[in-house]
Amino acid sequence: MKYLCTCLVILLLVGCDAKDRCLDDGGRYDEASKQCVYE
């Protein structure tokens, strides 16, 4: 939940749940394609 504050804002734009899960999983969230990228 490190990104909770950002999430409250992003929630309206992207849906922070997916992003938060992605980052927690060690992935990188690509804003452009709205996809989680694992490197």
Tab-separated table of N, CA and C in Angstrom:
chain	number	residue	atom	x	y	z
A	1	MET	N	0.827	-1.215	0.000
A	1	MET	CA	0.000	0.000	0.000
A	1	MET	C	0.858	1.259	0.000
A	2	LYS	N	2.066	1.144	-0.494
A	2	LYS	CA	2.960	2.303	-0.533
A	2	LYS	C	2.402	3.417	-1.398
A	3	TYR	N	1.598	3.030	-2.373
A	3	TYR	CA	1.151	4.003	-3.364
A	3	TYR	C	-0.274	4.459	-3.125
A	4	LEU	N	-0.752	4.275	-1.877
A	4	LEU	CA	-2.148	4.554	-1.588
A	4	LEU	C	-2.535	5.990	-1.922
A	5	CYS	N	-1.715	6.943	-1.517
A	5	CYS	CA	-2.041	8.349	-1.763
A	5	CYS	C	-2.132	8.640	-3.253
A	6	THR	N	-1.164	8.148	-3.990
A	6	THR	CA	-1.177	8.323	-5.433
A	6	THR	C	-2.390	7.630	-6.021
A	7	CYS	N	-2.711	6.495	-5.453
A	7	CYS	CA	-3.827	5.704	-5.945
A	7	CYS	C	-5.131	6.473	-5.883
A	8	LEU	N	-5.334	7.205	-4.822
A	8	LEU	CA	-6.584	7.934	-4.669
A	8	LEU	C	-6.793	8.879	-5.840
A	9	VAL	N	-5.703	9.420	-6.357
A	9	VAL	CA	-5.784	10.313	-7.513
A	9	VAL	C	-5.888	9.508	-8.798
A	10	ILE	N	-5.016	8.530	-8.926
A	10	ILE	CA	-4.935	7.727	-10.145
A	10	ILE	C	-6.187	6.888	-10.354
A	11	LEU	N	-6.848	6.557	-9.248
A	11	LEU	CA	-8.020	5.700	-9.307
A	11	LEU	C	-9.018	6.183	-10.344
A	12	LEU	N	-9.178	7.490	-10.434
A	12	LEU	CA	-10.133	8.066	-11.374
A	12	LEU	C	-9.653	7.913	-12.811
A	13	LEU	N	-8.350	7.852	-12.995
A	13	LEU	CA	-7.786	7.827	-14.340
A	13	LEU	C	-7.532	6.410	-14.841
A	14	VAL	N	-6.921	5.601	-14.002
A	14	VAL	CA	-6.482	4.292	-14.455
A	14	VAL	C	-7.174	3.148	-13.739
A	15	GLY	N	-7.414	3.339	-12.464
A	15	GLY	CA	-7.804	2.197	-11.636
A	15	GLY	C	-6.538	1.758	-10.938
A	16	CYS	N	-6.386	2.145	-9.700
A	16	CYS	CA	-5.093	1.968	-9.033
A	16	CYS	C	-4.878	0.537	-8.590
A	17	ASP	N	-5.935	-0.248	-8.549
A	17	ASP	CA	-5.797	-1.596	-8.031
A	17	ASP	C	-4.812	-2.407	-8.863
A	18	ALA	N	-4.968	-2.333	-10.159
A	18	ALA	CA	-4.088	-3.076	-11.062
A	18	ALA	C	-2.654	-2.572	-10.934
A	19	LYS	N	-2.513	-1.262	-10.860
A	19	LYS	CA	-1.181	-0.671	-10.763
A	19	LYS	C	-0.515	-1.076	-9.457
A	20	ASP	N	-1.272	-0.999	-8.374
A	20	ASP	CA	-0.725	-1.335	-7.065
A	20	ASP	C	-0.286	-2.789	-7.031
A	21	ARG	N	-1.112	-3.658	-7.581
A	21	ARG	CA	-0.789	-5.080	-7.624
A	21	ARG	C	0.455	-5.302	-8.466
A	22	CYS	N	0.529	-4.604	-9.563
A	22	CYS	CA	1.662	-4.739	-10.474
A	22	CYS	C	2.961	-4.370	-9.769
A	23	LEU	N	2.968	-3.230	-9.102
A	23	LEU	CA	4.166	-2.766	-8.428
A	23	LEU	C	4.528	-3.682	-7.268
A	24	ASP	N	3.520	-4.172	-6.579
A	24	ASP	CA	3.765	-5.097	-5.478
A	24	ASP	C	4.396	-6.387	-5.986
A	25	ASP	N	4.050	-6.767	-7.202
A	25	ASP	CA	4.594	-7.985	-7.799
A	25	ASP	C	5.981	-7.765	-8.384
A	26	GLY	N	6.466	-6.535	-8.298
A	26	GLY	CA	7.805	-6.253	-8.794
A	26	GLY	C	7.820	-5.895	-10.266
A	27	GLY	N	6.650	-5.573	-10.800
A	27	GLY	CA	6.574	-5.185	-12.198
A	27	GLY	C	6.636	-3.680	-12.366
A	28	ARG	N	6.604	-3.258	-13.612
A	28	ARG	CA	6.588	-1.833	-13.919
A	28	ARG	C	5.295	-1.556	-14.669
A	29	TYR	N	4.549	-0.563	-14.188
A	29	TYR	CA	3.273	-0.276	-14.828
A	29	TYR	C	3.462	0.712	-15.960
A	30	ASP	N	3.077	0.303	-17.147
A	30	ASP	CA	3.215	1.161	-18.317
A	30	ASP	C	1.959	1.995	-18.479
A	31	GLU	N	2.085	3.303	-18.227
A	31	GLU	CA	0.928	4.197	-18.272
A	31	GLU	C	0.318	4.258	-19.672
A	32	ALA	N	1.182	4.243	-20.677
A	32	ALA	CA	0.710	4.403	-22.053
A	32	ALA	C	-0.224	3.275	-22.476
A	33	SER	N	0.206	2.042	-22.223
A	33	SER	CA	-0.590	0.896	-22.674
A	33	SER	C	-1.478	0.344	-21.567
A	34	LYS	N	-1.355	0.921	-20.369
A	34	LYS	CA	-2.140	0.470	-19.214
A	34	LYS	C	-1.896	-1.004	-18.928
A	35	GLN	N	-0.634	-1.415	-19.111
A	35	GLN	CA	-0.290	-2.814	-18.897
A	35	GLN	C	0.847	-2.936	-17.904
A	36	CYS	N	0.890	-4.092	-17.270
A	36	CYS	CA	1.974	-4.370	-16.343
A	36	CYS	C	3.114	-5.034	-17.103
A	37	VAL	N	4.316	-4.507	-16.919
A	37	VAL	CA	5.474	-5.045	-17.621
A	37	VAL	C	6.437	-5.659	-16.613
A	38	TYR	N	6.777	-6.917	-16.822
A	38	TYR	CA	7.758	-7.584	-15.967
A	38	TYR	C	9.064	-7.701	-16.733
A	39	GLU	N	10.147	-7.271	-16.085
A	39	GLU	CA	11.424	-7.293	-16.782
A	39	GLU	C	12.339	-8.368	-16.230
